XYZ file of C-alpha atoms in Angstrom:
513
model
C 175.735 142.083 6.554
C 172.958 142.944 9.123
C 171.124 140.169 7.601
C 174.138 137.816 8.101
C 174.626 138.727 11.739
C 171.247 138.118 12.863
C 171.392 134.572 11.445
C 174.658 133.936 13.602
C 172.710 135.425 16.634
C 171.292 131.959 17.390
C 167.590 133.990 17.367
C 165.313 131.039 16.576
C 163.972 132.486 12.944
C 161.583 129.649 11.951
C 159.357 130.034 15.498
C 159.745 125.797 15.536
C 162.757 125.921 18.182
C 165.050 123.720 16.322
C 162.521 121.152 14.863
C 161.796 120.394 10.866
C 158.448 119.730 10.019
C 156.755 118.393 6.607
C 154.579 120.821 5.122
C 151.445 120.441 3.434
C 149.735 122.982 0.739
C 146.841 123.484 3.466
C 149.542 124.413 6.422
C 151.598 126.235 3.594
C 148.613 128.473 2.750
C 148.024 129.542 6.241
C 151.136 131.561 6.156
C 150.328 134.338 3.905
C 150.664 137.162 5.920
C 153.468 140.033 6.451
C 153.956 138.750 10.128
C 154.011 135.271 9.138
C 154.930 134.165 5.981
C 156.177 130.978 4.566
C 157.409 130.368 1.514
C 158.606 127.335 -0.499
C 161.411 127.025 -3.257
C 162.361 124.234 -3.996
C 160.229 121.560 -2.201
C 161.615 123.477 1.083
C 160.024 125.969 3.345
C 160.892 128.721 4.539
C 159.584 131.123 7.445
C 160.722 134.363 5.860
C 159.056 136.801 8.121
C 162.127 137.745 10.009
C 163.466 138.567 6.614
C 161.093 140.933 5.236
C 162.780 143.910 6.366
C 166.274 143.134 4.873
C 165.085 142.205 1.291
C 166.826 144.227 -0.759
C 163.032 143.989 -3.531
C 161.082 144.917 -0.422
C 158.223 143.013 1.545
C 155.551 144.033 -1.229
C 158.212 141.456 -3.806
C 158.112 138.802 -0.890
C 154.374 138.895 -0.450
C 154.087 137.692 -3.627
C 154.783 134.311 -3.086
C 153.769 134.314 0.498
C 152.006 131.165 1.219
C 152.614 129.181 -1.729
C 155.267 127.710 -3.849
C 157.550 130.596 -4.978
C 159.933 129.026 -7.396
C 159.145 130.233 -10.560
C 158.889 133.641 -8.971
C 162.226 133.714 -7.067
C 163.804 131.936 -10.788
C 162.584 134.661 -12.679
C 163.743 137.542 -10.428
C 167.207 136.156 -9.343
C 167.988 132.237 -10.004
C 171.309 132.994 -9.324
C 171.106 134.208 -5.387
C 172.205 131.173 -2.913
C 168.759 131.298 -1.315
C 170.164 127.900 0.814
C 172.450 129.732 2.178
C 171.122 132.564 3.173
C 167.760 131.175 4.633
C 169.445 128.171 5.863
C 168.468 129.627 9.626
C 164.536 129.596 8.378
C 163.960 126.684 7.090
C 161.240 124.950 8.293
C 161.271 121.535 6.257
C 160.217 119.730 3.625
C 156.863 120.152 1.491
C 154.673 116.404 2.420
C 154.883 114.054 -0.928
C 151.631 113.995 -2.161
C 150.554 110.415 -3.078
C 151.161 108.751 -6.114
C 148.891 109.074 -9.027
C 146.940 106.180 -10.355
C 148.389 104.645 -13.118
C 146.117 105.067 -15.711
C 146.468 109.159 -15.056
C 148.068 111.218 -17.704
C 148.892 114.813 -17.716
C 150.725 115.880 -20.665
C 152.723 118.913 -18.935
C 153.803 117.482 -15.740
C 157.285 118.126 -15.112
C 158.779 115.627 -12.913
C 161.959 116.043 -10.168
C 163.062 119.119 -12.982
C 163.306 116.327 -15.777
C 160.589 116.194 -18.386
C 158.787 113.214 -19.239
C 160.508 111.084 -21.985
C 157.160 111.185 -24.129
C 156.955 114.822 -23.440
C 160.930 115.570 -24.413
C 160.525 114.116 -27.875
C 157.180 115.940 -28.313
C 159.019 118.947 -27.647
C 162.141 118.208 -29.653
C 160.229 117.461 -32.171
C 158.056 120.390 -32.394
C 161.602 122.670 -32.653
C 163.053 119.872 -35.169
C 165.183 118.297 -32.649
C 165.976 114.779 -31.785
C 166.790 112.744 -28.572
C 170.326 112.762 -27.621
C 172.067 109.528 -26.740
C 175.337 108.277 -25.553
C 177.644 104.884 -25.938
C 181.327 104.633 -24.837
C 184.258 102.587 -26.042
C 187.807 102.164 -24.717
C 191.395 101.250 -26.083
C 194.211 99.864 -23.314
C 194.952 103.914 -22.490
C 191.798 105.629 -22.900
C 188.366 105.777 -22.738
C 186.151 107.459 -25.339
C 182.398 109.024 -24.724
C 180.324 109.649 -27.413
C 177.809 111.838 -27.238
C 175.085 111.989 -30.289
C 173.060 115.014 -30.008
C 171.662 114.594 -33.692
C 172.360 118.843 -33.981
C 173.977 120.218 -36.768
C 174.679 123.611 -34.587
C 176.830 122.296 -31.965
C 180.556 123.358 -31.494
C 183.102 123.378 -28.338
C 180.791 126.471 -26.633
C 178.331 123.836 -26.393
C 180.132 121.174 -24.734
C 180.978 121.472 -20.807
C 182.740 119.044 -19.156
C 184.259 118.747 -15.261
C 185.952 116.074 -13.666
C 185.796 116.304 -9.825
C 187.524 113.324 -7.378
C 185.783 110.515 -8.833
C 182.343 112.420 -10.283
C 182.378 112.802 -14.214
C 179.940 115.550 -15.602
C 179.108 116.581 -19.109
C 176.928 118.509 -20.106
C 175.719 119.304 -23.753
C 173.921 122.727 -23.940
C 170.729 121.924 -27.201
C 168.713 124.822 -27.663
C 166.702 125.299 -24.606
C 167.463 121.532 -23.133
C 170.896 120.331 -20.936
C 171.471 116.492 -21.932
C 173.329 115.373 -19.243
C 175.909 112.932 -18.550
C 176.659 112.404 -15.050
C 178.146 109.106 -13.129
C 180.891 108.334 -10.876
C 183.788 106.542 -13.121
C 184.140 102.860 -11.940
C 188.189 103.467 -12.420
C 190.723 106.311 -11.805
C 191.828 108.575 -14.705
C 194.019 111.543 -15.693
C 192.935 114.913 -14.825
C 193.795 116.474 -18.581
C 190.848 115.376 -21.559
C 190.070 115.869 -25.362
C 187.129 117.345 -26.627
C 186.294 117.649 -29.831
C 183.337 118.015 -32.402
C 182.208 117.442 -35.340
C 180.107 119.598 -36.348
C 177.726 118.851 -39.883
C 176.624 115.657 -37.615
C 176.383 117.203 -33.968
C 179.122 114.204 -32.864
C 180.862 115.003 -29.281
C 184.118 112.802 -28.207
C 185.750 113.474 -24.797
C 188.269 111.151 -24.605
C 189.892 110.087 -21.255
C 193.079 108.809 -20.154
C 192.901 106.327 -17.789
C 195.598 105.767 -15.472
C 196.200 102.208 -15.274
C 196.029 100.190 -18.518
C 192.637 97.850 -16.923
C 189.549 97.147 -18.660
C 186.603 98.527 -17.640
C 183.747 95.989 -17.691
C 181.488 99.511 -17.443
C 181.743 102.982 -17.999
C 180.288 103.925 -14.066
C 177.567 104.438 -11.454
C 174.826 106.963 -12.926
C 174.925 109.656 -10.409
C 171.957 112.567 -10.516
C 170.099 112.988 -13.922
C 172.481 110.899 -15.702
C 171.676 110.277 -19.815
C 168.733 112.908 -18.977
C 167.443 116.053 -21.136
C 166.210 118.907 -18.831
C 165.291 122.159 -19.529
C 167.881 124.555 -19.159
C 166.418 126.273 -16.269
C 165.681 123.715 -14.323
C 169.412 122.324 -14.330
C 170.619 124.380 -11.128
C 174.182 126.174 -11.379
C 176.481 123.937 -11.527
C 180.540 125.589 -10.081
C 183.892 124.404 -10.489
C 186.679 126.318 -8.094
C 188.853 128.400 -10.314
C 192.411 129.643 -9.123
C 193.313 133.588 -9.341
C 195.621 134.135 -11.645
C 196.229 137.589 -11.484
C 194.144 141.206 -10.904
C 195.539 144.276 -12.467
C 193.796 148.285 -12.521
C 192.047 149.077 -15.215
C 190.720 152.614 -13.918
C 190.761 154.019 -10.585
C 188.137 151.630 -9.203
C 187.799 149.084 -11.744
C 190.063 146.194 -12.281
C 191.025 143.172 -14.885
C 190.702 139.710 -12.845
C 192.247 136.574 -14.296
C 191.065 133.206 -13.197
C 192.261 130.004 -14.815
C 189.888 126.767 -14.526
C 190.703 123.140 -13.525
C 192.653 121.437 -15.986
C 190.151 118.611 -15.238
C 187.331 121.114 -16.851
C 186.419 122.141 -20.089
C 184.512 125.661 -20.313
C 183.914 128.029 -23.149
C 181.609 130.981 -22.315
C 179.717 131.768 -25.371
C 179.713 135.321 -26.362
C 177.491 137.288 -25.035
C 176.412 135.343 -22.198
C 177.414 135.264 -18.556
C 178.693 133.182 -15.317
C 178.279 133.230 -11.645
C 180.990 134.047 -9.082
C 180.928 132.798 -5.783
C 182.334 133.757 -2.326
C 181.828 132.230 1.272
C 181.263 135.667 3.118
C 181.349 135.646 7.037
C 180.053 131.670 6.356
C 177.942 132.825 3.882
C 177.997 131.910 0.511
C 177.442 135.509 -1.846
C 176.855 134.988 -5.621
C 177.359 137.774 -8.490
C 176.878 137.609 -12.198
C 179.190 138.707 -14.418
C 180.167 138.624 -18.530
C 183.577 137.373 -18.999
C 185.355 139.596 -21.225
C 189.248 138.853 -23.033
C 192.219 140.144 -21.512
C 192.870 142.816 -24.193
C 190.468 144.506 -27.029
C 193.831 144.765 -29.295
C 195.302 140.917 -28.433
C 191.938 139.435 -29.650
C 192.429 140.217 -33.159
C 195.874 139.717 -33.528
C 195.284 135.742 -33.284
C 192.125 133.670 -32.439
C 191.348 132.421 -29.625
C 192.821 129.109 -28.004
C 190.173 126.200 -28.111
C 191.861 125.030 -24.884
C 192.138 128.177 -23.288
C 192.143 127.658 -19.559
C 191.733 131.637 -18.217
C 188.434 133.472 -18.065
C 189.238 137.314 -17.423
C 186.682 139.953 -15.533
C 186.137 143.543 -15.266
C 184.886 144.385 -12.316
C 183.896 147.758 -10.477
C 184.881 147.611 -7.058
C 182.682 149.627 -4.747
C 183.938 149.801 -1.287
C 180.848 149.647 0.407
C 179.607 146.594 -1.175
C 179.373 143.143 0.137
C 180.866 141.426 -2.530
C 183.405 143.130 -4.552
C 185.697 144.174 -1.655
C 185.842 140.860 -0.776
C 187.079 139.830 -4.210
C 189.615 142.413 -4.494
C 191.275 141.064 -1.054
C 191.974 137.684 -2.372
C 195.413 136.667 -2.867
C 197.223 135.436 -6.151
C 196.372 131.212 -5.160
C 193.429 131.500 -3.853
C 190.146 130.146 -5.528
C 186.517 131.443 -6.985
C 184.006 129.229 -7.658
C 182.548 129.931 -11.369
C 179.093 128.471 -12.690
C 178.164 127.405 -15.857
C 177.552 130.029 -18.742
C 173.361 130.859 -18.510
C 172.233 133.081 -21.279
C 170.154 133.504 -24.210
C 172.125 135.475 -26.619
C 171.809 133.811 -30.043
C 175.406 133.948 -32.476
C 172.225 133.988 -34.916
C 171.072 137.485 -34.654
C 174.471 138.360 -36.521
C 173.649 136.473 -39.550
C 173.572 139.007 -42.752
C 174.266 141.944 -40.516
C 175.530 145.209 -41.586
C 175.352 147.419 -39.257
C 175.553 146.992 -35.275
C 175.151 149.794 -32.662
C 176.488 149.310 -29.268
C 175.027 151.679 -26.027
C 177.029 150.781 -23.018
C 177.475 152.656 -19.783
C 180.325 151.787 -17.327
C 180.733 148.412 -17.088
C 178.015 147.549 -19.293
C 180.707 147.739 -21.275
C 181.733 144.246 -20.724
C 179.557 142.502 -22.666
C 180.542 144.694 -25.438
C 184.046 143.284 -25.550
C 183.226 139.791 -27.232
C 180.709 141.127 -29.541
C 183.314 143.293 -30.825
C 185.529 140.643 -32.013
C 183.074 138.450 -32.937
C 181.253 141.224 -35.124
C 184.561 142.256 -37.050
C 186.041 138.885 -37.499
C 183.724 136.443 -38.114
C 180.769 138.384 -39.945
C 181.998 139.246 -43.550
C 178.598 141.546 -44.481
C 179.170 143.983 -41.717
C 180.232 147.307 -42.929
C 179.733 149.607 -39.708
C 180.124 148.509 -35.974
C 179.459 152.046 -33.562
C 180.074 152.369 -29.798
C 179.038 155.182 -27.786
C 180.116 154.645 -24.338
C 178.220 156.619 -21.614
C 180.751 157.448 -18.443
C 180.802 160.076 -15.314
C 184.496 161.123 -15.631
C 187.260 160.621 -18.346
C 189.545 158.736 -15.624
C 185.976 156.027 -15.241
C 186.420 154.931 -19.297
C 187.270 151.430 -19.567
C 190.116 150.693 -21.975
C 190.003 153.831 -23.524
C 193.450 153.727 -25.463
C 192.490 150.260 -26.686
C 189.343 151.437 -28.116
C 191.016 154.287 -30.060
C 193.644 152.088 -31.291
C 190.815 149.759 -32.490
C 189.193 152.583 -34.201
C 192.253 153.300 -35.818
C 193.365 149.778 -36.924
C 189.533 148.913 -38.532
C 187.854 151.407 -40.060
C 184.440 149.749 -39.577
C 184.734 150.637 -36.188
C 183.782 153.761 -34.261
C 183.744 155.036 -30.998
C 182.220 158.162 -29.489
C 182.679 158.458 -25.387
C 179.837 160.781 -23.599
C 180.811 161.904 -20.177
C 177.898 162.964 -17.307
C 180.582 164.875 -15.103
C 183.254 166.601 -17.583
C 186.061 168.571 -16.518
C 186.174 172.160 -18.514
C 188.856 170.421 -20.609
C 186.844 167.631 -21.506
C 186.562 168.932 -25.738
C 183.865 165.818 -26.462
C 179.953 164.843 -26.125
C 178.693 165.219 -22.532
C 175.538 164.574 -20.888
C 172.692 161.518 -20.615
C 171.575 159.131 -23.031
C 168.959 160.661 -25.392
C 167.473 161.573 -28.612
C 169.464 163.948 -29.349
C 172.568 162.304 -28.542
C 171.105 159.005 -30.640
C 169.865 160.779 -33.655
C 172.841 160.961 -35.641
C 174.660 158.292 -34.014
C 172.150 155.609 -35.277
C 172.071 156.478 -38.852
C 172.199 153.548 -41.340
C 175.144 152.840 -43.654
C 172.380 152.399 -46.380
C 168.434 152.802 -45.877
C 167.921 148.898 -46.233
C 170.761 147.223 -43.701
C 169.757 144.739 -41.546
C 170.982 146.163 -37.896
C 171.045 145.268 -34.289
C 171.183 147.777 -31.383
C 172.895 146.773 -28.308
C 172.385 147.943 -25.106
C 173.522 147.639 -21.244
C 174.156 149.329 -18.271
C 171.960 150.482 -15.243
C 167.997 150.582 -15.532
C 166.636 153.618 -16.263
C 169.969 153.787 -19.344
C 169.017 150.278 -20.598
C 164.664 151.870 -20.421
C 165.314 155.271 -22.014
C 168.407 153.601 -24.743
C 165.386 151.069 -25.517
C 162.868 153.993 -26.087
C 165.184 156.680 -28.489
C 165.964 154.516 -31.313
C 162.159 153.703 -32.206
C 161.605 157.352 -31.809
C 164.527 158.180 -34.267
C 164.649 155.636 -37.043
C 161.566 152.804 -36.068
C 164.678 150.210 -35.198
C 163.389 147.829 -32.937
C 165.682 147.080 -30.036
C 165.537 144.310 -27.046
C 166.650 144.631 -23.308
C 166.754 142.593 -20.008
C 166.656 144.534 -16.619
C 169.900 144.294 -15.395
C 168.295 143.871 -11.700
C 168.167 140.011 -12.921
C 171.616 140.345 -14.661
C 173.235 143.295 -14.296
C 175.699 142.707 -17.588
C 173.762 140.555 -19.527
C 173.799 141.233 -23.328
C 171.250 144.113 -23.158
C 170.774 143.568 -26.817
C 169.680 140.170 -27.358
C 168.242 138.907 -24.090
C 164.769 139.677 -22.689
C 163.464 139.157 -19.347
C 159.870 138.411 -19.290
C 158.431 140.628 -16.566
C 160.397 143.796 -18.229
C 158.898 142.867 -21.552
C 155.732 142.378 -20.256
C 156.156 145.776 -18.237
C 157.122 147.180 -21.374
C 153.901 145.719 -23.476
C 152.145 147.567 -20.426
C 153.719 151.020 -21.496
C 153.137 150.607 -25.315
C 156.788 149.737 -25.439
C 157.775 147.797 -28.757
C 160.025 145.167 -27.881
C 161.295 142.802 -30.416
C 163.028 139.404 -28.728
């Protein structure tokens, strides 16, 4: 908020009075110093100097990139903070083109405007035993049908996201690490309800369209940005769609259930175990937060499958009063709208095949993650035999769902739950204390000395770093992580960031992605 204030002070932050400038690499490097530093993102750059001292990662993280193109950097830290925003009053301009290349120059590994080069997509694709997507489109007097060949046997409706804004259609088709695009502005008006559907032994997508005046369409539209383009994932950019608040009920004392529902003119599926972005204009700032969408009840989720159309996404989120963020989202009103990104994420529905046994670590609302794995794991894996939560909390009243989770217990007697409290009352008759060995060893045990198994983990840093350590100590498992100061309730189980594994190789740490 102090941050915020001084960029409405009308302070000149980028030292330039008002002008842009283009940039070159030599006048870039010049600006490597604590009391003046530049830094680009982007192709923009940024005088960041005046906001060294209100980085939450501290001047030393800043200096990193000081003087030189900080992208990957800021990507692999936090890709999901609204850095536009928020440095909008330090911008000093663009980076200078540099001239074209002759044409006889080749570089294999040149990435170009975030879109590979055709010759180096099917090189790729090929290497991982994928082809080229491709598109064609065909239309009937009411409707208009897009077919979408991605030539993957994998794909289903998780895959497949698709918004419809004024006259902009987007789809885009999520293959392995790659986004194949579809993206142009429809040459004639149509509904805002669509069909998706796949099949899924040939990798076939069909969104079909209703179009609201029985015309023919001589062509489909104008290709808007990266239209009938593969890209790799991360260089896609989030993309949001406003979602309407449905409803917010209390879970606990200071955590509560949200309910969103999305545009009837989008289709959105957030695969389990991954996550979205929420965003709020703040004070004319536009705040972003990750979060894993979770289902409205543990108990309701395995009384019928899920809806393939279903239009709500449901959160629980702590509120802490002194934040920036979450007050804010508790004050909206029943009507008013979120913006939610696209699902980012590297959990893989693969890790489950064959498995037998899966051990879940969560503390507070690490938790969330937790809640789709749990249906997934006892109703769609048929060689499971044991699924164990042990769910680190300060006080009884902070469990999430307790009841449900007892009932759950109850109803399937592959699953168990143990709670561990930090803070108990002299009443409190069950495990208390902090994630350790001793709290692990019997906890982990095997339901036979040979099951495959998977240990889960999330919650705050040093619990995801010590929950990571104990099992190898105890039985040799091997168990992954991702510090949640990228994404606070990410999958802690199948996800790793790259500078905590790294950090972890430093330590002697075995880490298995």
């Amino acid at each position: 908020m102090d941050w915020i204030r001084l960029t409405k002070s009308g302070k000149d932050l980028t030292g330039l009075k008002g002008r842009l400038i283009e940039v070159t690499e030599e006048e870039l490097k010049k600006h490597n110093t604590k009391d003046d530093c530049w830094i680009c993102i982007r192709g923009f750059v940024y005088n960041v100097t005046p906001y060294m001292e209100y980085h939450p990662g501290g001047e030393d993280e800043l200096m990193r990139a000081a003087g030189s193109d900080g992208t990957d950097l800021f990507d692999q830290v936090h890709r999901w903070v609204n850095y536009e925003s928020m440095l909008k009053e330090c911008l000093v301009g663009r980076m200078a083109v540099k001239p074209a290349l002759p044409k006889d120059y080749h570089e294999e590994k040149k990435v170009l405007n975030g879109m590979l080069p055709k010759s180096q997509v099917a090189d790729t694709l090929a290497k991982e035993g994928c082809s080229s997507p491709s598109y064609d489109w065909f239309q009937t007097d009411s409707s208009v049908t897009i077919v979408i060949y991605t030539k993957q046997k994998d794909i289903n409706l998780d895959s497949v996201i698709v918004d419809h804004q004024d006259d902009s259609f987007r789809a885009e088709i999520l293959i392995k690490d790659y986004s194949y695009i579809i993206h142009v502005e429809l040459s004639h008006e149509i509904e805002e309800d669509f069909s998706v559907r796949v099949v899924e032994n040939v990798g076939k997508i069909e969104i079909v369209l209703k179009k609201k005046e029985n015309a023919s369409w001589k062509r489909l539209g104008h290709p808007l940005e990266n239209h009938n383009s593969l890209i790799p994932r991360k260089d896609t950019g989030l993309y949001y769609r406003k979602c309407r608040l449905i409803s917010k009920e209390g879970v606990t004392h200071d955590t509560k259930l949200f309910c969103l529902m999305l545009p009837p003119s989008t289709h959105l599926q957030v695969p389990v175990g991954q996550h979205v972005y929420l965003k709020l204009t703040i004070t004319g700032t536009e705040i972003v937060k990750p979060y894993t969408p979770v289902s409205d009840s543990l108990l309701s989720e395995f009384k019928e499958p899920v809806l393939l159309n279903n239009k709500y996404i449901y959160f629980l989120i702590k509120i802490y009063p002194a934040g920036l963020f979450t007050p804010e989202l508790d004050q909206l009103q029943i009507g008013d709208f979120v913006s939610v990104s696209n699902p980012e994420g590297s959990f893989k529905i693969s890790q489950f095949q064959e498995l037998e046994d899966l051990f879940l670590l969560a503390a507070g609302t690490g938790f969330t993650p937790m809640v789709k794995i749990l249906n997934y794991a006892l109703t769609n894996i048929p060689s499971l035999r044991k699924v164990k939560l042990m769910f680190f909390n300060k006080t009884e009243d902070d469990i999430i769902w307790r009841s449900q989770l007892e009932k759950l217990a109850f109803k399937d007697k592959r699953f168990d739950v143990e709670f561990v409290l930090s803070a108990p009352t002299s009443e409190w008759n069950g495990k208390w204390g902090h994630i350790s060995p001793a709290l692990l060893s019997e906890f982990l045990k095997r339901s036979s000395d040979k099951s495959k198994v998977l240990i889960c983990i999330c919650g705050p840093t040093p619990f995801t770093e010590q929950g990571i350590r104990i099992p190898q100590l105890i039985n040799e498992e091997r168990v992954t992580g991702v510090s949640p100061t990228s994404v606070p309730h990410e999958l802690m189980g199948v996800y790793v960031d790259p500078q905590w594994l790294l950090a972890s190789k430093k330590r002697g740490n075995q880490v298995a992605a």
